[in-house]
Amino acid sequence: MCLDLGQSSMRHATCARCGLVYAKGDPSDEKTHAQYHAKFLANANGGGAGAMTLKPGEGQSAVWESEDGEARCVALDGGKATKSAIERVARGIERELNMPEDWILQQAKGAVKAYVCVSKKGHRVVGALFAEKIARAYRTLPDVKNATDATEGTIVSHVGVAENAVCGIRAVWVHSSARRAGLARAMLNAARARAVPGYVVAAAECAFTQPTESGTALALAYCESDTFLVY
């Protein structure tokens, strides 16, 4: 993600069709948007993580369960089988969010931790979050919500001064049938609690990458602020 530092040819915009926030004029962001947009159109009718299952097994640590017991969140902690599950879920989330292939794991700068929400019935994957340790991030300006509510071409600016950050949310997804049930918040809470041993990362120290319109709304609501960090 590039930052708006006043360049007239490099301004952040929200694509009205696919919802991605990207920097117009930046070759890397333009390429990412083109790939994302193409996959969005190709996968608009289904596929992705919604059809995946994850049965209980070794290397899974329970971190949350819904009040009705119909969903639980597990951290995938290690082992060969767990690594395979992480890769499988990551590929599904990339398809679901129309991300470039291998973007979640292979293009990360460090180790990525995975949290997966699974339904009690059928062990269906209904949510997933991938987090990594980071050191610096940049704060959006207070107009970010209005900008993402508008049409393509609206400016979404970011402060060009780096701030300290600890937990990077590389990707987060919740199935449409399971939204507004606390799954995203549960996964974010787990990521904060497990990012640094002996320390619970503050919400203000979390940063999000490549937010879509719904991702921006989640970040604003979770951080309880009119701004949030991006990286």
PDB file of C-alpha atoms in Angstrom:
ATOM      1  CA  MET A   1       0.000   0.000   0.000  1.00  0.00           C
ATOM      2  CA  CYS A   2       1.282   3.443  -0.936  1.00  0.00           C
ATOM      3  CA  LEU A   3       0.632   6.623   0.984  1.00  0.00           C
ATOM      4  CA  ASP A   4      -0.750   9.935  -0.168  1.00  0.00           C
ATOM      5  CA  LEU A   5       2.067  12.395   0.472  1.00  0.00           C
ATOM      6  CA  GLY A   6       0.654  15.075  -1.774  1.00  0.00           C
ATOM      7  CA  GLN A   7       1.582  13.680  -5.175  1.00  0.00           C
ATOM      8  CA  SER A   8      -0.977  14.891  -7.693  1.00  0.00           C
ATOM      9  CA  SER A   9      -0.620  11.719  -9.765  1.00  0.00           C
ATOM     10  CA  MET A  10      -0.819   9.270  -6.850  1.00  0.00           C
ATOM     11  CA  ARG A  11      -4.142   9.530  -5.023  1.00  0.00           C
ATOM     12  CA  HIS A  12      -6.059   6.855  -3.135  1.00  0.00           C
ATOM     13  CA  ALA A  13      -9.394   5.813  -4.529  1.00  0.00           C
ATOM     14  CA  THR A  14     -12.048   3.210  -3.747  1.00  0.00           C
ATOM     15  CA  CYS A  15     -13.120   1.045  -6.675  1.00  0.00           C
ATOM     16  CA  ALA A  16     -16.910   1.231  -6.851  1.00  0.00           C
ATOM     17  CA  ARG A  17     -17.131  -2.344  -8.201  1.00  0.00           C
ATOM     18  CA  CYS A  18     -14.682  -4.437  -6.179  1.00  0.00           C
ATOM     19  CA  GLY A  19     -14.336  -2.141  -3.153  1.00  0.00           C
ATOM     20  CA  LEU A  20     -10.520  -2.102  -3.013  1.00  0.00           C
ATOM     21  CA  VAL A  21      -8.766   1.033  -1.771  1.00  0.00           C
ATOM     22  CA  TYR A  22      -5.661   1.617  -3.890  1.00  0.00           C
ATOM     23  CA  ALA A  23      -3.263   4.348  -4.989  1.00  0.00           C
ATOM     24  CA  LYS A  24      -3.988   5.570  -8.486  1.00  0.00           C
ATOM     25  CA  GLY A  25      -0.765   6.323 -10.300  1.00  0.00           C
ATOM     26  CA  ASP A  26       1.340   3.798  -8.373  1.00  0.00           C
ATOM     27  CA  PRO A  27       2.306   0.861 -10.647  1.00  0.00           C
ATOM     28  CA  SER A  28       2.304  -1.696  -7.818  1.00  0.00           C
ATOM     29  CA  ASP A  29      -1.116  -0.667  -6.503  1.00  0.00           C
ATOM     30  CA  GLU A  30      -2.532  -0.393 -10.023  1.00  0.00           C
ATOM     31  CA  LYS A  31      -1.374  -3.967 -10.720  1.00  0.00           C
ATOM     32  CA  THR A  32      -2.804  -5.227  -7.414  1.00  0.00           C
ATOM     33  CA  HIS A  33      -6.119  -3.546  -8.180  1.00  0.00           C
ATOM     34  CA  ALA A  34      -6.241  -5.017 -11.686  1.00  0.00           C
ATOM     35  CA  GLN A  35      -5.646  -8.534 -10.320  1.00  0.00           C
ATOM     36  CA  TYR A  36      -8.100  -8.063  -7.460  1.00  0.00           C
ATOM     37  CA  HIS A  37     -10.774  -6.629  -9.746  1.00  0.00           C
ATOM     38  CA  ALA A  38     -10.421  -9.439 -12.284  1.00  0.00           C
ATOM     39  CA  LYS A  39     -10.729 -12.101  -9.588  1.00  0.00           C
ATOM     40  CA  PHE A  40     -13.689 -10.262  -8.061  1.00  0.00           C
ATOM     41  CA  LEU A  41     -15.550 -10.453 -11.356  1.00  0.00           C
ATOM     42  CA  ALA A  42     -14.510 -14.054 -12.005  1.00  0.00           C
ATOM     43  CA  ASN A  43     -15.529 -15.274  -8.536  1.00  0.00           C
ATOM     44  CA  ALA A  44     -18.614 -13.122  -8.033  1.00  0.00           C
ATOM     45  CA  ASN A  45     -20.894 -16.162  -8.108  1.00  0.00           C
ATOM     46  CA  GLY A  46     -19.211 -18.214  -5.385  1.00  0.00           C
ATOM     47  CA  GLY A  47     -16.214 -20.404  -4.567  1.00  0.00           C
ATOM     48  CA  GLY A  48     -13.428 -19.612  -2.148  1.00  0.00           C
ATOM     49  CA  ALA A  49     -13.446 -20.365   1.550  1.00  0.00           C
ATOM     50  CA  GLY A  50     -17.199 -20.762   1.911  1.00  0.00           C
ATOM     51  CA  ALA A  51     -17.071 -24.408   0.832  1.00  0.00           C
ATOM     52  CA  MET A  52     -14.127 -25.419   3.067  1.00  0.00           C
ATOM     53  CA  THR A  53     -14.207 -27.469   6.241  1.00  0.00           C
ATOM     54  CA  LEU A  54     -11.749 -27.838   9.121  1.00  0.00           C
ATOM     55  CA  LYS A  55     -12.202 -30.786  11.447  1.00  0.00           C
ATOM     56  CA  PRO A  56     -10.769 -30.734  14.997  1.00  0.00           C
ATOM     57  CA  GLY A  57      -7.186 -31.964  15.119  1.00  0.00           C
ATOM     58  CA  GLU A  58      -3.709 -31.569  16.527  1.00  0.00           C
ATOM     59  CA  GLY A  59      -2.130 -28.146  16.432  1.00  0.00           C
ATOM     60  CA  GLN A  60      -5.417 -26.355  17.049  1.00  0.00           C
ATOM     61  CA  SER A  61      -5.877 -24.216  20.174  1.00  0.00           C
ATOM     62  CA  ALA A  62      -9.395 -23.084  21.034  1.00  0.00           C
ATOM     63  CA  VAL A  63      -9.479 -19.329  21.629  1.00  0.00           C
ATOM     64  CA  TRP A  64     -13.218 -18.560  21.525  1.00  0.00           C
ATOM     65  CA  GLU A  65     -16.669 -20.137  21.366  1.00  0.00           C
ATOM     66  CA  SER A  66     -19.973 -18.441  20.611  1.00  0.00           C
ATOM     67  CA  GLU A  67     -22.575 -18.238  23.365  1.00  0.00           C
ATOM     68  CA  ASP A  68     -24.843 -20.701  21.584  1.00  0.00           C
ATOM     69  CA  GLY A  69     -21.968 -23.080  20.917  1.00  0.00           C
ATOM     70  CA  GLU A  70     -22.607 -23.049  17.189  1.00  0.00           C
ATOM     71  CA  ALA A  71     -19.204 -21.621  16.261  1.00  0.00           C
ATOM     72  CA  ARG A  72     -15.704 -21.736  17.671  1.00  0.00           C
ATOM     73  CA  CYS A  73     -12.431 -20.036  16.827  1.00  0.00           C
ATOM     74  CA  VAL A  74      -9.130 -21.892  16.846  1.00  0.00           C
ATOM     75  CA  ALA A  75      -5.540 -20.783  16.461  1.00  0.00           C
ATOM     76  CA  LEU A  76      -3.542 -23.002  14.125  1.00  0.00           C
ATOM     77  CA  ASP A  77      -0.307 -23.380  16.067  1.00  0.00           C
ATOM     78  CA  GLY A  78       1.981 -25.796  14.284  1.00  0.00           C
ATOM     79  CA  GLY A  79       2.773 -29.196  12.902  1.00  0.00           C
ATOM     80  CA  LYS A  80       2.772 -30.557   9.360  1.00  0.00           C
ATOM     81  CA  ALA A  81      -1.000 -31.048   9.244  1.00  0.00           C
ATOM     82  CA  THR A  82      -1.568 -27.570  10.648  1.00  0.00           C
ATOM     83  CA  LYS A  83       0.740 -26.019   8.059  1.00  0.00           C
ATOM     84  CA  SER A  84      -1.221 -27.750   5.330  1.00  0.00           C
ATOM     85  CA  ALA A  85      -4.491 -26.460   6.804  1.00  0.00           C
ATOM     86  CA  ILE A  86      -3.130 -22.909   7.015  1.00  0.00           C
ATOM     87  CA  GLU A  87      -2.074 -23.004   3.371  1.00  0.00           C
ATOM     88  CA  ARG A  88      -5.431 -24.440   2.305  1.00  0.00           C
ATOM     89  CA  VAL A  89      -7.441 -21.839   4.209  1.00  0.00           C
ATOM     90  CA  ALA A  90      -5.169 -19.044   2.978  1.00  0.00           C
ATOM     91  CA  ARG A  91      -5.801 -20.052  -0.629  1.00  0.00           C
ATOM     92  CA  GLY A  92      -9.529 -20.088   0.015  1.00  0.00           C
ATOM     93  CA  ILE A  93      -9.455 -16.642   1.613  1.00  0.00           C
ATOM     94  CA  GLU A  94      -7.411 -15.276  -1.284  1.00  0.00           C
ATOM     95  CA  ARG A  95     -10.100 -16.484  -3.671  1.00  0.00           C
ATOM     96  CA  GLU A  96     -12.877 -15.181  -1.441  1.00  0.00           C
ATOM     97  CA  LEU A  97     -11.275 -11.736  -1.145  1.00  0.00           C
ATOM     98  CA  ASN A  98     -10.020 -11.726  -4.738  1.00  0.00           C
ATOM     99  CA  MET A  99      -6.401 -11.399  -3.635  1.00  0.00           C
ATOM    100  CA  PRO A 100      -3.379 -12.316  -5.763  1.00  0.00           C
ATOM    101  CA  GLU A 101      -2.385 -15.961  -5.347  1.00  0.00           C
ATOM    102  CA  ASP A 102       0.019 -16.619  -2.429  1.00  0.00           C
ATOM    103  CA  TRP A 103      -0.335 -13.025  -1.222  1.00  0.00           C
ATOM    104  CA  ILE A 104      -1.271 -13.912   2.371  1.00  0.00           C
ATOM    105  CA  LEU A 105       1.602 -16.248   3.231  1.00  0.00           C
ATOM    106  CA  GLN A 106       4.314 -16.004   0.598  1.00  0.00           C
ATOM    107  CA  GLN A 107       4.392 -12.219   0.322  1.00  0.00           C
ATOM    108  CA  ALA A 108       4.359 -11.551   4.072  1.00  0.00           C
ATOM    109  CA  LYS A 109       7.529 -10.100   5.613  1.00  0.00           C
ATOM    110  CA  GLY A 110       7.523 -12.455   8.582  1.00  0.00           C
ATOM    111  CA  ALA A 111       5.711 -15.373  10.205  1.00  0.00           C
ATOM    112  CA  VAL A 112       1.948 -15.317   9.786  1.00  0.00           C
ATOM    113  CA  LYS A 113      -0.440 -16.617  12.468  1.00  0.00           C
ATOM    114  CA  ALA A 114      -3.803 -18.044  11.424  1.00  0.00           C
ATOM    115  CA  TYR A 115      -7.118 -17.987  13.283  1.00  0.00           C
ATOM    116  CA  VAL A 116     -10.097 -19.862  11.890  1.00  0.00           C
ATOM    117  CA  CYS A 117     -13.763 -19.830  12.919  1.00  0.00           C
ATOM    118  CA  VAL A 118     -15.547 -23.136  12.350  1.00  0.00           C
ATOM    119  CA  SER A 119     -19.237 -23.983  12.611  1.00  0.00           C
ATOM    120  CA  LYS A 120     -20.303 -26.792  14.937  1.00  0.00           C
ATOM    121  CA  LYS A 121     -22.472 -28.278  12.217  1.00  0.00           C
ATOM    122  CA  GLY A 122     -20.340 -29.726   9.458  1.00  0.00           C
ATOM    123  CA  HIS A 123     -17.103 -28.081  10.684  1.00  0.00           C
ATOM    124  CA  ARG A 124     -17.534 -25.475   7.954  1.00  0.00           C
ATOM    125  CA  VAL A 125     -15.034 -22.595   7.798  1.00  0.00           C
ATOM    126  CA  VAL A 126     -17.067 -19.442   8.450  1.00  0.00           C
ATOM    127  CA  GLY A 127     -14.254 -17.009   9.224  1.00  0.00           C
ATOM    128  CA  ALA A 128     -10.489 -16.618   9.072  1.00  0.00           C
ATOM    129  CA  LEU A 129      -7.863 -14.076  10.050  1.00  0.00           C
ATOM    130  CA  PHE A 130      -4.148 -13.935   9.280  1.00  0.00           C
ATOM    131  CA  ALA A 131      -1.894 -11.727  11.411  1.00  0.00           C
ATOM    132  CA  GLU A 132       1.800 -10.834  11.479  1.00  0.00           C
ATOM    133  CA  LYS A 133       4.150  -8.785  13.645  1.00  0.00           C
ATOM    134  CA  ILE A 134       4.919  -5.320  12.327  1.00  0.00           C
ATOM    135  CA  ALA A 135       6.757  -2.289  13.682  1.00  0.00           C
ATOM    136  CA  ARG A 136       5.406   0.747  11.813  1.00  0.00           C
ATOM    137  CA  ALA A 137       2.158   1.784  10.152  1.00  0.00           C
ATOM    138  CA  TYR A 138       0.367   4.901   8.928  1.00  0.00           C
ATOM    139  CA  ARG A 139      -2.876   6.493  10.108  1.00  0.00           C
ATOM    140  CA  THR A 140      -5.784   7.212   7.824  1.00  0.00           C
ATOM    141  CA  LEU A 141      -7.325  10.668   7.834  1.00  0.00           C
ATOM    142  CA  PRO A 142     -10.735  11.133   9.485  1.00  0.00           C
ATOM    143  CA  ASP A 143     -12.538  11.284   6.118  1.00  0.00           C
ATOM    144  CA  VAL A 144     -11.808   7.637   5.317  1.00  0.00           C
ATOM    145  CA  LYS A 145     -15.382   6.444   6.038  1.00  0.00           C
ATOM    146  CA  ASN A 146     -17.005   9.072   3.851  1.00  0.00           C
ATOM    147  CA  ALA A 147     -14.480   8.373   1.124  1.00  0.00           C
ATOM    148  CA  THR A 148     -15.221   4.650   1.023  1.00  0.00           C
ATOM    149  CA  ASP A 149     -18.969   5.345   1.010  1.00  0.00           C
ATOM    150  CA  ALA A 150     -18.593   7.343  -2.179  1.00  0.00           C
ATOM    151  CA  THR A 151     -17.960   6.330  -5.775  1.00  0.00           C
ATOM    152  CA  GLU A 152     -14.748   5.353  -7.510  1.00  0.00           C
ATOM    153  CA  GLY A 153     -12.261   8.188  -7.697  1.00  0.00           C
ATOM    154  CA  THR A 154     -12.939   9.583  -4.224  1.00  0.00           C
ATOM    155  CA  ILE A 155      -9.736  10.393  -2.353  1.00  0.00           C
ATOM    156  CA  VAL A 156      -8.799   8.372   0.743  1.00  0.00           C
ATOM    157  CA  SER A 157      -5.720  10.082   2.173  1.00  0.00           C
ATOM    158  CA  HIS A 158      -3.258   8.776   4.731  1.00  0.00           C
ATOM    159  CA  VAL A 159      -0.946  10.625   7.083  1.00  0.00           C
ATOM    160  CA  GLY A 160       2.602  10.360   5.760  1.00  0.00           C
ATOM    161  CA  VAL A 161       4.215   9.941   9.182  1.00  0.00           C
ATOM    162  CA  ALA A 162       4.896   6.429  10.469  1.00  0.00           C
ATOM    163  CA  GLU A 163       3.599   5.428  13.912  1.00  0.00           C
ATOM    164  CA  ASN A 164       4.489   2.508  16.141  1.00  0.00           C
ATOM    165  CA  ALA A 165       2.401  -0.592  15.514  1.00  0.00           C
ATOM    166  CA  VAL A 166       2.604  -4.185  16.703  1.00  0.00           C
ATOM    167  CA  CYS A 167       0.003  -6.422  15.075  1.00  0.00           C
ATOM    168  CA  GLY A 168      -0.650  -6.386  11.343  1.00  0.00           C
ATOM    169  CA  ILE A 169      -3.959  -7.820  10.152  1.00  0.00           C
ATOM    170  CA  ARG A 170      -2.961  -9.239   6.796  1.00  0.00           C
ATOM    171  CA  ALA A 171      -6.393 -10.596   5.915  1.00  0.00           C
ATOM    172  CA  VAL A 172      -9.732 -11.079   7.672  1.00  0.00           C
ATOM    173  CA  TRP A 173     -12.876 -12.676   6.301  1.00  0.00           C
ATOM    174  CA  VAL A 174     -16.261 -13.803   7.651  1.00  0.00           C
ATOM    175  CA  HIS A 175     -18.806 -15.754   5.624  1.00  0.00           C
ATOM    176  CA  SER A 176     -21.882 -13.718   4.708  1.00  0.00           C
ATOM    177  CA  SER A 177     -24.105 -16.145   6.640  1.00  0.00           C
ATOM    178  CA  ALA A 178     -22.129 -15.617   9.863  1.00  0.00           C
ATOM    179  CA  ARG A 179     -21.642 -11.862   9.937  1.00  0.00           C
ATOM    180  CA  ARG A 180     -22.720  -9.669  12.864  1.00  0.00           C
ATOM    181  CA  ALA A 181     -22.244 -12.629  15.198  1.00  0.00           C
ATOM    182  CA  GLY A 182     -18.993 -11.450  16.770  1.00  0.00           C
ATOM    183  CA  LEU A 183     -16.658 -13.696  14.771  1.00  0.00           C
ATOM    184  CA  ALA A 184     -14.447 -10.936  13.373  1.00  0.00           C
ATOM    185  CA  ARG A 185     -14.122  -9.327  16.797  1.00  0.00           C
ATOM    186  CA  ALA A 186     -13.282 -12.694  18.379  1.00  0.00           C
ATOM    187  CA  MET A 187     -10.519 -13.336  15.848  1.00  0.00           C
ATOM    188  CA  LEU A 188      -9.134  -9.821  16.253  1.00  0.00           C
ATOM    189  CA  ASN A 189      -9.145 -10.217  20.047  1.00  0.00           C
ATOM    190  CA  ALA A 190      -7.295 -13.526  19.728  1.00  0.00           C
ATOM    191  CA  ALA A 191      -4.713 -12.038  17.375  1.00  0.00           C
ATOM    192  CA  ARG A 192      -4.056  -9.176  19.803  1.00  0.00           C
ATOM    193  CA  ALA A 193      -3.764 -11.528  22.783  1.00  0.00           C
ATOM    194  CA  ARG A 194      -1.331 -13.893  21.055  1.00  0.00           C
ATOM    195  CA  ALA A 195       0.817 -11.491  19.010  1.00  0.00           C
ATOM    196  CA  VAL A 196       3.347 -10.864  21.800  1.00  0.00           C
ATOM    197  CA  PRO A 197       3.894 -13.283  24.727  1.00  0.00           C
ATOM    198  CA  GLY A 198       2.754 -11.753  28.013  1.00  0.00           C
ATOM    199  CA  TYR A 199       1.232  -8.671  26.406  1.00  0.00           C
ATOM    200  CA  VAL A 200      -2.184  -7.886  24.944  1.00  0.00           C
ATOM    201  CA  VAL A 201      -1.749  -5.555  21.996  1.00  0.00           C
ATOM    202  CA  ALA A 202      -4.030  -2.522  22.119  1.00  0.00           C
ATOM    203  CA  ALA A 203      -6.534  -2.109  19.297  1.00  0.00           C
ATOM    204  CA  ALA A 204      -4.810   1.176  18.471  1.00  0.00           C
ATOM    205  CA  GLU A 205      -1.580  -0.768  17.832  1.00  0.00           C
ATOM    206  CA  CYS A 206      -3.191  -2.934  15.152  1.00  0.00           C
ATOM    207  CA  ALA A 207      -2.915  -2.074  11.468  1.00  0.00           C
ATOM    208  CA  PHE A 208      -4.822  -3.338   8.450  1.00  0.00           C
ATOM    209  CA  THR A 209      -3.617  -3.856   4.907  1.00  0.00           C
ATOM    210  CA  GLN A 210      -5.431  -3.394   1.566  1.00  0.00           C
ATOM    211  CA  PRO A 211      -8.835  -2.649   3.137  1.00  0.00           C
ATOM    212  CA  THR A 212     -11.991  -3.031   1.074  1.00  0.00           C
ATOM    213  CA  GLU A 213     -15.062  -0.981   1.976  1.00  0.00           C
ATOM    214  CA  SER A 214     -16.278  -3.653   4.408  1.00  0.00           C
ATOM    215  CA  GLY A 215     -12.759  -4.007   5.812  1.00  0.00           C
ATOM    216  CA  THR A 216     -12.583  -0.278   6.424  1.00  0.00           C
ATOM    217  CA  ALA A 217     -15.927  -0.399   8.242  1.00  0.00           C
ATOM    218  CA  LEU A 218     -14.659  -3.262  10.422  1.00  0.00           C
ATOM    219  CA  ALA A 219     -11.423  -1.440  11.268  1.00  0.00           C
ATOM    220  CA  LEU A 220     -13.254   1.749  12.231  1.00  0.00           C
ATOM    221  CA  ALA A 221     -15.773  -0.112  14.385  1.00  0.00           C
ATOM    222  CA  TYR A 222     -13.166  -2.284  16.095  1.00  0.00           C
ATOM    223  CA  CYS A 223     -10.793   0.590  16.834  1.00  0.00           C
ATOM    224  CA  GLU A 224     -13.735   2.739  17.993  1.00  0.00           C
ATOM    225  CA  SER A 225     -12.247   5.727  16.206  1.00  0.00           C
ATOM    226  CA  ASP A 226     -12.667   7.752  13.034  1.00  0.00           C
ATOM    227  CA  THR A 227      -9.178   6.645  11.931  1.00  0.00           C
ATOM    228  CA  PHE A 228      -7.129   3.451  11.927  1.00  0.00           C
ATOM    229  CA  LEU A 229      -3.644   2.287  10.982  1.00  0.00           C
ATOM    230  CA  VAL A 230      -2.702   0.824   7.599  1.00  0.00           C
ATOM    231  CA  TYR A 231       0.509  -0.809   6.362  1.00  0.00           C
TER     232      TYR A 231
END
